[in-house]
Short mmCIF file of C-alpha atoms and ligand atoms in Angstrom, two decimals:
data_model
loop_
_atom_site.label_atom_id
_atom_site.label_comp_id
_atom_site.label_asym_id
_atom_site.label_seq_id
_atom_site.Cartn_x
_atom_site.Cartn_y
_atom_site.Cartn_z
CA UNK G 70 117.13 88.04 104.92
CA UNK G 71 115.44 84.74 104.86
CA UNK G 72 111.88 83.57 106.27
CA UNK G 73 113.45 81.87 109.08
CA UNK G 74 115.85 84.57 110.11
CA UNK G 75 113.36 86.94 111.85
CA UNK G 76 113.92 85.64 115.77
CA UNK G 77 110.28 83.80 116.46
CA UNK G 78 110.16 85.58 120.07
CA UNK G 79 109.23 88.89 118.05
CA UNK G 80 107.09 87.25 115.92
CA UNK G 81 103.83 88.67 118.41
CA UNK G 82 102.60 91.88 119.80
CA UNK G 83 99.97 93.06 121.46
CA UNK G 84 98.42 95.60 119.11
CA UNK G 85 99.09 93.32 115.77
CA UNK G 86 101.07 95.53 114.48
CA UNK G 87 104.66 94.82 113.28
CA UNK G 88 107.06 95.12 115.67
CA UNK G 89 109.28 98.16 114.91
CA UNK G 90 112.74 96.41 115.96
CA UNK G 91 111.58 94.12 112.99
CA UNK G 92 110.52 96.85 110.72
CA UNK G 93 113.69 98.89 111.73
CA UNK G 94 115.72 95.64 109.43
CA UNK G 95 113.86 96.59 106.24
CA UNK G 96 112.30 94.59 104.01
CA UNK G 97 114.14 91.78 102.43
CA UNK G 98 115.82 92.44 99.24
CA UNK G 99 114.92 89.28 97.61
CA UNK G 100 113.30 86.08 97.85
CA UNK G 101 109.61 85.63 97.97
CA UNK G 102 107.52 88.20 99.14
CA UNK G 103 107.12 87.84 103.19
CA UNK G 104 105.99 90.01 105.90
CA UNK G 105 107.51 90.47 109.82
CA UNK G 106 105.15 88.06 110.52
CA UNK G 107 106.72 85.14 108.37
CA UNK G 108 103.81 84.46 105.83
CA UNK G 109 104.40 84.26 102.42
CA UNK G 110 101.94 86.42 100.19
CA UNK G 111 101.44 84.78 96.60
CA UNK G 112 98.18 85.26 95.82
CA UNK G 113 97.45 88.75 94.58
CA UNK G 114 93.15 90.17 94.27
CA UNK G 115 92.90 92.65 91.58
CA UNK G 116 90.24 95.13 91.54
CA UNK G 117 89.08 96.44 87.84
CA UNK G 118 86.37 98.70 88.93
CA UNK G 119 84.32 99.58 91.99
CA UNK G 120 81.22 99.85 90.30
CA UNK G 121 78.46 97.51 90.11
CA UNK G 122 75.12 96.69 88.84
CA UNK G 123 74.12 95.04 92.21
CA UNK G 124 72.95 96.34 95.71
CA UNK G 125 74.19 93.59 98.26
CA UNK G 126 72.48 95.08 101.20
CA UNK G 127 75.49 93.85 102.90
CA UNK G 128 77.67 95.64 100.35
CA UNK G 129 76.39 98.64 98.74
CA UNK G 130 73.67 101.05 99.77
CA UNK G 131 70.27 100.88 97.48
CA UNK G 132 71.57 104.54 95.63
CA UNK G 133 75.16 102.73 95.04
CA UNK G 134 78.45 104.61 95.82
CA UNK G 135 80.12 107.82 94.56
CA UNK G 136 82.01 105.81 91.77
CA UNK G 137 85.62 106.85 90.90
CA UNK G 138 86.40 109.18 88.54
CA UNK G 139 87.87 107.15 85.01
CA UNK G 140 91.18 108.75 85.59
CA UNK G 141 91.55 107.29 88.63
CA UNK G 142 91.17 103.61 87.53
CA UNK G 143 94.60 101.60 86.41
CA UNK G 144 94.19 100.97 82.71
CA UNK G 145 94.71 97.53 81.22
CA UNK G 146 97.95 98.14 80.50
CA UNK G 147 98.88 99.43 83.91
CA UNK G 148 97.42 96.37 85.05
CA UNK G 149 99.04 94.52 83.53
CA UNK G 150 102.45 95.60 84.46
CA UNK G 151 101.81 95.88 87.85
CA UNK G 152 100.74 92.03 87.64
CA UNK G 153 104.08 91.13 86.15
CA UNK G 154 105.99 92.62 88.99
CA UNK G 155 103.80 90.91 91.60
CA UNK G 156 104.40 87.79 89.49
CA UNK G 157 108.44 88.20 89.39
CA UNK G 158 107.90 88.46 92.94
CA UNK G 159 106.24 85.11 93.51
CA UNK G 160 102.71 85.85 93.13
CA UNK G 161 101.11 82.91 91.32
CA UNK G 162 98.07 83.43 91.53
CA UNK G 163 95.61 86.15 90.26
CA UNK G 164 91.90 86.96 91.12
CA UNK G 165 90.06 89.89 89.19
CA UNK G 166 87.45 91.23 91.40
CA UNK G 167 85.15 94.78 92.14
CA UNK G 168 82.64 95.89 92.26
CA UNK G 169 81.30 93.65 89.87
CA UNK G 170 84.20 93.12 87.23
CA UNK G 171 81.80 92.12 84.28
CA UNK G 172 81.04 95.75 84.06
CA UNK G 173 84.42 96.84 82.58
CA UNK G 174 84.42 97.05 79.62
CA UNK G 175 86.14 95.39 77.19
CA UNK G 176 87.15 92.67 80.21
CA UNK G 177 88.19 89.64 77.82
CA UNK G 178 90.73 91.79 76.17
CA UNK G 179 93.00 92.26 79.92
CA UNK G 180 92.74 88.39 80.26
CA UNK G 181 93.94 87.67 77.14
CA UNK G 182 96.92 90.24 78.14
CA UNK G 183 97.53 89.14 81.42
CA UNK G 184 96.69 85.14 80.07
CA UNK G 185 99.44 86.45 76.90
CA UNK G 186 102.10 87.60 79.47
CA UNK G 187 101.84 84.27 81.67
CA UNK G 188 100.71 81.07 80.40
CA UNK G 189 101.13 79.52 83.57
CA UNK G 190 99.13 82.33 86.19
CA UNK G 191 96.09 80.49 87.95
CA UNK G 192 93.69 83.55 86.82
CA UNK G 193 89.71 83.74 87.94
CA UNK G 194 87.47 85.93 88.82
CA UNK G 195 84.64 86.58 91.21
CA UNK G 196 81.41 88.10 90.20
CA UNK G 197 77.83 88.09 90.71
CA UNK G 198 77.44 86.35 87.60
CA UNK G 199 74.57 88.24 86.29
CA UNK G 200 76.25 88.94 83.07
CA UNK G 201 78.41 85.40 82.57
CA UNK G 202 74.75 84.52 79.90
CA UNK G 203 77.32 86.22 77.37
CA UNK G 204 80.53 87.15 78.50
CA UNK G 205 81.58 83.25 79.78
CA UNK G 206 82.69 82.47 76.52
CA UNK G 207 84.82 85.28 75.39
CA UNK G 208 86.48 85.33 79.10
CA UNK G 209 86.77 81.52 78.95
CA UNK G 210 88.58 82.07 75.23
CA UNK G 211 90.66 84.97 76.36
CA UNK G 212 92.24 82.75 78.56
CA UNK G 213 90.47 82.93 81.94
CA UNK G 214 90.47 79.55 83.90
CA UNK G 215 87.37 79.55 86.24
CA UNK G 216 84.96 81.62 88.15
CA UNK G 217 83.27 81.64 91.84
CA UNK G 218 79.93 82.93 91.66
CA UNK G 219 77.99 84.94 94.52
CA UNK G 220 74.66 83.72 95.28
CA UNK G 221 72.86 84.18 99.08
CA UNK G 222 69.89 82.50 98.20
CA UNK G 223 67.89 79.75 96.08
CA UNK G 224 65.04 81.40 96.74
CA UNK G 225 64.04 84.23 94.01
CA UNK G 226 62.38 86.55 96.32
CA UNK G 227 65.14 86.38 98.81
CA UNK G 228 67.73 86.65 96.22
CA UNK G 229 65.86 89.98 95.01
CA UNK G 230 65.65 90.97 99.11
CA UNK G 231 69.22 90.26 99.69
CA UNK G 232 70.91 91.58 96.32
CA UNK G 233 68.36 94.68 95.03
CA UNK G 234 67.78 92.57 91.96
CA UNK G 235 65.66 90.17 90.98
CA UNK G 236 68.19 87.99 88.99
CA UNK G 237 68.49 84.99 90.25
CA UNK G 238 67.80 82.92 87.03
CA UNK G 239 69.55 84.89 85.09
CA UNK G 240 72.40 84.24 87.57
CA UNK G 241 71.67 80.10 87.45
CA UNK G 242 71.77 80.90 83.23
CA UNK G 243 75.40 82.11 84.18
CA UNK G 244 76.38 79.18 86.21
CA UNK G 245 75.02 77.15 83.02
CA UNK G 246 77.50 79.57 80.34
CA UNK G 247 80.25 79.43 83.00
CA UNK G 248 80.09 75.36 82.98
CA UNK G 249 79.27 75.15 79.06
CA UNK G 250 82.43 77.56 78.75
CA UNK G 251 85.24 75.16 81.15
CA UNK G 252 85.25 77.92 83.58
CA UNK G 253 85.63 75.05 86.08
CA UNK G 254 85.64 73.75 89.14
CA UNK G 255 82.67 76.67 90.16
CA UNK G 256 82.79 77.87 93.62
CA UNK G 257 79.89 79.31 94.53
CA UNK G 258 79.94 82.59 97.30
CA UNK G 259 77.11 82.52 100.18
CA UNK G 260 77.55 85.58 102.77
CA UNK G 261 75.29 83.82 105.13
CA UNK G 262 73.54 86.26 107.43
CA UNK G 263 71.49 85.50 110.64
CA UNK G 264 67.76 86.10 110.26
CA UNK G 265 67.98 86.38 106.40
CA UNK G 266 69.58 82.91 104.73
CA UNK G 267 70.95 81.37 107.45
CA UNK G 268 68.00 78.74 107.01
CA UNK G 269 68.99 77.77 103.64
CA UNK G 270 72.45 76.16 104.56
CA UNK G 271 71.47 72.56 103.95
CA UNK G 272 69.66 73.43 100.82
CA UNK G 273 73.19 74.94 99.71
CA UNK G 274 74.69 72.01 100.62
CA UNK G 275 72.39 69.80 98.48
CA UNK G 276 72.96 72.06 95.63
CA UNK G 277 76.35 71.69 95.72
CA UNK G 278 76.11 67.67 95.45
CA UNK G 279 73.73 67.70 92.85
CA UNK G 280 75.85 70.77 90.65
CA UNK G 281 79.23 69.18 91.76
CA UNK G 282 79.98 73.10 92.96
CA UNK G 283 82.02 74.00 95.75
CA UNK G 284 79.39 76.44 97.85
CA UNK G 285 81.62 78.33 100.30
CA UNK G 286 80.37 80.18 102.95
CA UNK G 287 81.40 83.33 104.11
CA UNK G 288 80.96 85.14 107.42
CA UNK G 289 79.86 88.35 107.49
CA UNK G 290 82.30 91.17 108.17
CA UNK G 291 82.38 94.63 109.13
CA UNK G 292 82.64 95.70 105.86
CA UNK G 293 79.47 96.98 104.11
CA UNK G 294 79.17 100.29 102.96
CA UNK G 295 76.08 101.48 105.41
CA UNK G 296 77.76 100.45 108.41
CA UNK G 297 74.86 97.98 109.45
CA UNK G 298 76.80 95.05 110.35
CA UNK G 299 76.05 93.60 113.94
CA UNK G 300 77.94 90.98 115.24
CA UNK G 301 74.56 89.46 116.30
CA UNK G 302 74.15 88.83 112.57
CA UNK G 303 77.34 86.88 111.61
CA UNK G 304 76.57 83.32 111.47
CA UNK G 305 79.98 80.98 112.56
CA UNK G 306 80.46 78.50 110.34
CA UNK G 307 81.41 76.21 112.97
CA UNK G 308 76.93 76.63 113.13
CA UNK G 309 76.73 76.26 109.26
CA UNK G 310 78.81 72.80 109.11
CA UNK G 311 77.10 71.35 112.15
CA UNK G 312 73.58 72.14 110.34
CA UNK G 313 74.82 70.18 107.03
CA UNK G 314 76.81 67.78 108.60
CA UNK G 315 73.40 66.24 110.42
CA UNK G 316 71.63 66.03 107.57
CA UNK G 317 74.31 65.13 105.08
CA UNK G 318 77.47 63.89 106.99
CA UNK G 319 80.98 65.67 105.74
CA UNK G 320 84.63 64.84 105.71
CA UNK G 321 87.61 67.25 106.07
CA UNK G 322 89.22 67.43 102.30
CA UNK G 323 92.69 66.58 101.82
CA UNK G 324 95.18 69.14 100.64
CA UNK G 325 92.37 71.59 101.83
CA UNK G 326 93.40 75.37 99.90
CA UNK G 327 94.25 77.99 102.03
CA UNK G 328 91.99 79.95 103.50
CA UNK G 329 88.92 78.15 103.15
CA UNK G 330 88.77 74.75 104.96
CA UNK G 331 87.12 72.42 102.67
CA UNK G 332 84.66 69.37 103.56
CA UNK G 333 83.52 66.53 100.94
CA UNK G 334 80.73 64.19 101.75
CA UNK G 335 81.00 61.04 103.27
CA UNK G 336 78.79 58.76 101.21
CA UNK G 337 81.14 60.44 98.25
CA UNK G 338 78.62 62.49 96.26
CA UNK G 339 80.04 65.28 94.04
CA UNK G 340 80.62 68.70 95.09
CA UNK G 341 82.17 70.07 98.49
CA UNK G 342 81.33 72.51 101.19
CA UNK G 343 84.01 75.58 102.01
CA UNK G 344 83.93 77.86 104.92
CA UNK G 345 85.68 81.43 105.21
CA UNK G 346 85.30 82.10 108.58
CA UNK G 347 87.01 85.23 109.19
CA UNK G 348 85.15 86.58 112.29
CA UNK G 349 84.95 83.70 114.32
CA UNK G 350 88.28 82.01 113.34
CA UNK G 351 90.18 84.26 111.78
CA UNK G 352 93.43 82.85 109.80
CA UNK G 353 95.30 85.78 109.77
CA UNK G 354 98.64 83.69 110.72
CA UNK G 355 98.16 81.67 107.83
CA UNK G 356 96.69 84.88 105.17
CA UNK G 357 98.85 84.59 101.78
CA UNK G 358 96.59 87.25 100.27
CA UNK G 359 97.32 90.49 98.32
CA UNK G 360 94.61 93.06 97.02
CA UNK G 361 95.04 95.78 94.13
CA UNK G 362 92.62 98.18 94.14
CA UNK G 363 90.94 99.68 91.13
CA UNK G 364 92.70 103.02 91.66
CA UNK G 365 96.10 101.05 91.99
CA UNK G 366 96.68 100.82 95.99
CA UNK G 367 98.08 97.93 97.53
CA UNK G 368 96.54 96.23 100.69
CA UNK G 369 97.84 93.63 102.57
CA UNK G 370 95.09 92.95 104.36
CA UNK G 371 91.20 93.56 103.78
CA UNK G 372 91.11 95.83 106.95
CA UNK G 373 93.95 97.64 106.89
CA UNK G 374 94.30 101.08 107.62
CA UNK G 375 97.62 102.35 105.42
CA UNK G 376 97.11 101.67 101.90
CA UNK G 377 100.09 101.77 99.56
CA UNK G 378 100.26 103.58 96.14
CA UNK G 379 101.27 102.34 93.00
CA UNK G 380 99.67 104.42 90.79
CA UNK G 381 101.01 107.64 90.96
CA UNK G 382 104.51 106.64 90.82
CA UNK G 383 103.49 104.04 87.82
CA UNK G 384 102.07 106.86 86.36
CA UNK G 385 105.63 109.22 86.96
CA UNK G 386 107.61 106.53 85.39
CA UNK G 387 108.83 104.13 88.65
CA UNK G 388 111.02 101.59 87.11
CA UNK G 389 110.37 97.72 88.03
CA UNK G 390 112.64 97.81 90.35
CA UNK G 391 111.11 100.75 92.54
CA UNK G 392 107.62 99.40 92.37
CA UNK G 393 109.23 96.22 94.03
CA UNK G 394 110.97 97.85 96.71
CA UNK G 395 107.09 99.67 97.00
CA UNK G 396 105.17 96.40 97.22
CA UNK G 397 108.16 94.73 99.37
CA UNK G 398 108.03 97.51 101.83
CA UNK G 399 104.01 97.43 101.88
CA UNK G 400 103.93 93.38 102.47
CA UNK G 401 106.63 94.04 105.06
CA UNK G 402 104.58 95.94 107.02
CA UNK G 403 101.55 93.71 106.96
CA UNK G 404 99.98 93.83 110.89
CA UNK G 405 99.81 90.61 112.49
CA UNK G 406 95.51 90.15 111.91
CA UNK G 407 92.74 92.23 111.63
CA UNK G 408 91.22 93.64 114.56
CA UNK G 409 87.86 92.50 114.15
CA UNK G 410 87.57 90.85 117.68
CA UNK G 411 89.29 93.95 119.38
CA UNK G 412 87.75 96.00 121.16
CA UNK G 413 90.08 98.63 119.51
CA UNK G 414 89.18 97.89 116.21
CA UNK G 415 88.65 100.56 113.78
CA UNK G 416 86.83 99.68 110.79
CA UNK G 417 88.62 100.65 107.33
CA UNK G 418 87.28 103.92 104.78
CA UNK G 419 86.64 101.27 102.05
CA UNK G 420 84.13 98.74 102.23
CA UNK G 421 84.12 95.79 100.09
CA UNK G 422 83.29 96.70 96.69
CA UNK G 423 85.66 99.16 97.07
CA UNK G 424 88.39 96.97 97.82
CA UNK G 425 87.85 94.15 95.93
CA UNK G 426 87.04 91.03 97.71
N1 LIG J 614 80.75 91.69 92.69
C1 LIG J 614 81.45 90.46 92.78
C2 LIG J 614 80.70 89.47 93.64
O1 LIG J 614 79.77 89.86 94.33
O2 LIG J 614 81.08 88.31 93.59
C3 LIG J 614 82.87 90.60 93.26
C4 LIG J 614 83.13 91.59 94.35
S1 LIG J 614 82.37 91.19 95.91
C5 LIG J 614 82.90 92.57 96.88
C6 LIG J 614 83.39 89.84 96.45
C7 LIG J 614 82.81 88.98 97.55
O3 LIG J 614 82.69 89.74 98.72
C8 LIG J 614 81.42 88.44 97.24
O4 LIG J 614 81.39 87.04 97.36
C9 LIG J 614 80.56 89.10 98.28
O5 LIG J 614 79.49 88.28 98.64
C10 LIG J 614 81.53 89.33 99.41
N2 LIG J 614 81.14 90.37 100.36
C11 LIG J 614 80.70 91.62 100.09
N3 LIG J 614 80.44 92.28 101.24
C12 LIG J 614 80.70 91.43 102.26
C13 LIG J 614 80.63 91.53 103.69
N4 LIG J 614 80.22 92.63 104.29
N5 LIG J 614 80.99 90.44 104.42
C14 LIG J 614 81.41 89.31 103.80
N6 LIG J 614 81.52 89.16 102.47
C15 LIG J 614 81.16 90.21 101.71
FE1 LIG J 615 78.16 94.27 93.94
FE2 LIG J 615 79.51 92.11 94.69
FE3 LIG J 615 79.02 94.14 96.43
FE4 LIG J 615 77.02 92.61 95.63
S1 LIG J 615 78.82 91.93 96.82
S2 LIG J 615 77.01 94.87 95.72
S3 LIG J 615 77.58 92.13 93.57
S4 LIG J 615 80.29 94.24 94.64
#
């Protein structure tokens, strides 16, 4: 079945989830890899480890999480396979992620496998950049193609408040490797949270013209660890780009990527602003994403509820061909947006670092 066979009047329901005379078809048996919902997922998140050597207070609790067991994590090479089926199945591009993925060990060595198998994947990674000082340039040579970086705050003693650590210049020594290495264009991660760094928005925005970054700002979700989050504290972006667009005027990018919307400045000065607004404009009709976790389930969606596995039956010999029908049958089933803005919504057993963002 095609994209454009599924009849648009059942394309919506109330509760977001799929609608079960849609489910009842099954999942397509070829073609790229699309959900009741229409959308196209090609852009696959993989987790390499849930642990991490930061404390985002918006993350992780100060004392960390009960990491997982060694036996539970894919290894390299299951990785690896499972990244060539999501590529035969469309997927072009790849994003390692955590926890903080710099603390796996021996990291360089899966880029160079997954950079070995496909020449032509789009591969980064997100991290907190704390240990980029001396891992840039091996990633960078194993075949990696750029990095975004999370950073809250220019300010050291907020940084420290904000993250648990007091890092930041190690972090800006990073950014320096990452550039000296070609890990480029930089994006640069800002959860911005009311009351905390919401007053350092401009200041972003100039350091993105001066370092020619992209600094893309995230809202806060529901997802930390502690269960603090209060929608009181989530920021919209429509706020954030009002705030830099007075003091430094922007302009809607062309051939914007998908999800963030992307601004340039007006008097044409380097760099460029992003926003990831998922709270307040969620663009769940438009989501293309896919997310591996460490321990080898797939999630369509960040909040989801019904996680697929892939590594049991990886590890009990599934041919290719099964763990497609697996990962079809899992993007299939994809539910129409997250519930945030419900007043149903449930929030998910993982938070973030556990899922990979
Ligand atoms: N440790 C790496 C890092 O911090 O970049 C990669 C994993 S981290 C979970 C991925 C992204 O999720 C980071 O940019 C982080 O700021 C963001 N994040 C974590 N918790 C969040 C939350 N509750 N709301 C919004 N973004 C969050
Ligand atoms: Fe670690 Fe990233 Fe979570 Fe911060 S946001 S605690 S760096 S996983």
């Amino acid at each position: 079945m095609g994209v454009n066979a599924i009849p648009s009047s059942l394309l919506s329901v109330d509760d977001g989830r799929p609608d079960p005379r849609i489910l009842a078809q099954g999942h397509p048996p070829a073609g790229p890899l699309i959900d009741t919902f229409a959308r196209v997922a090609d852009d696959l998140r993989v987790s390499v480890t849930d642990r991490c050597n930061f404390r985002c207070t918006y993350c992780m609790p100060a004392e960390g999480l009960r990491w997982l067991p060694k036996p539970e994590i894919l290894t390299f090479e299951e990785i690896d396979r499972v990244v060539g089926v999501f590529s035969s199945l469309g997927v072009r591009a790849v994003k390692l992620t955590g926890g903080e993925p710099t603390v796996r060990s021996d990291l360089p060595a899966l880029v160079r496998m997954l950079r070995e198998r496909d020449p032509d994947l789009e591969l980064s990674m997100t991290t907190n950049g704390i240990l980029l000082d001396r891992l840039a340039g091996p990633l960078a040579e194993a075949g990696l193609d750029r990095v975004t970086v999370s950073c809250d705050s220019l300010l050291r003693h907020r940084f420290a408040e904000m993250t648990r650590r007091d890092a930041l210049e190690r972090v800006f020594g990073g950014l320096r490797a990452a550039e000296g290495a070609g890990l480029v264009p930089i994006k640069l991660n800002v959860v911005v949270i009311g009351g905390q760094n919401d007053g350092e928005v401009v200041s972003f925005a100039r350091f993105a013209r001066e370092t020619g970054y992209e600094v893309r700002f995230i809202e806060y979700m529901p997802l930390d660890a502690e269960h603090r989050w209060e929608r009181d504290k989530v920021v919209p972006n429509a706020d954030v780009l009002q705030r830099i667009d007075a003091e430094l005027p922007l302009v809607p990018a062309d051939g914007e990527p998908h999800p963030a919307s992307t601004y340039r400045f007006a008097d044409g000065a380097p760099g460029a602003i992003g926003v990831i607004s998922s709270v307040t404009e969620p663009f769940c009709d438009t989501c293309n994403r896919l997310r591996l976790t460490s321990d080898g389930k797939l999630l369509a969606c960040l909040f989801v509820l019904e996680e697929v596995d892939l590594r049991d039956p990886l590890r009990s010999g599934a041919s290719d061909d099964e763990l497609v029908g697996l990962i079809r049958a899992g993007v299939w089933a994809k539910w129409e947006g997250h519930r945030i803005n419900h007043p149903d919504f449930v929030r998910p057993t993982r938070s973030m670092s556990m899922i990979g963002g």
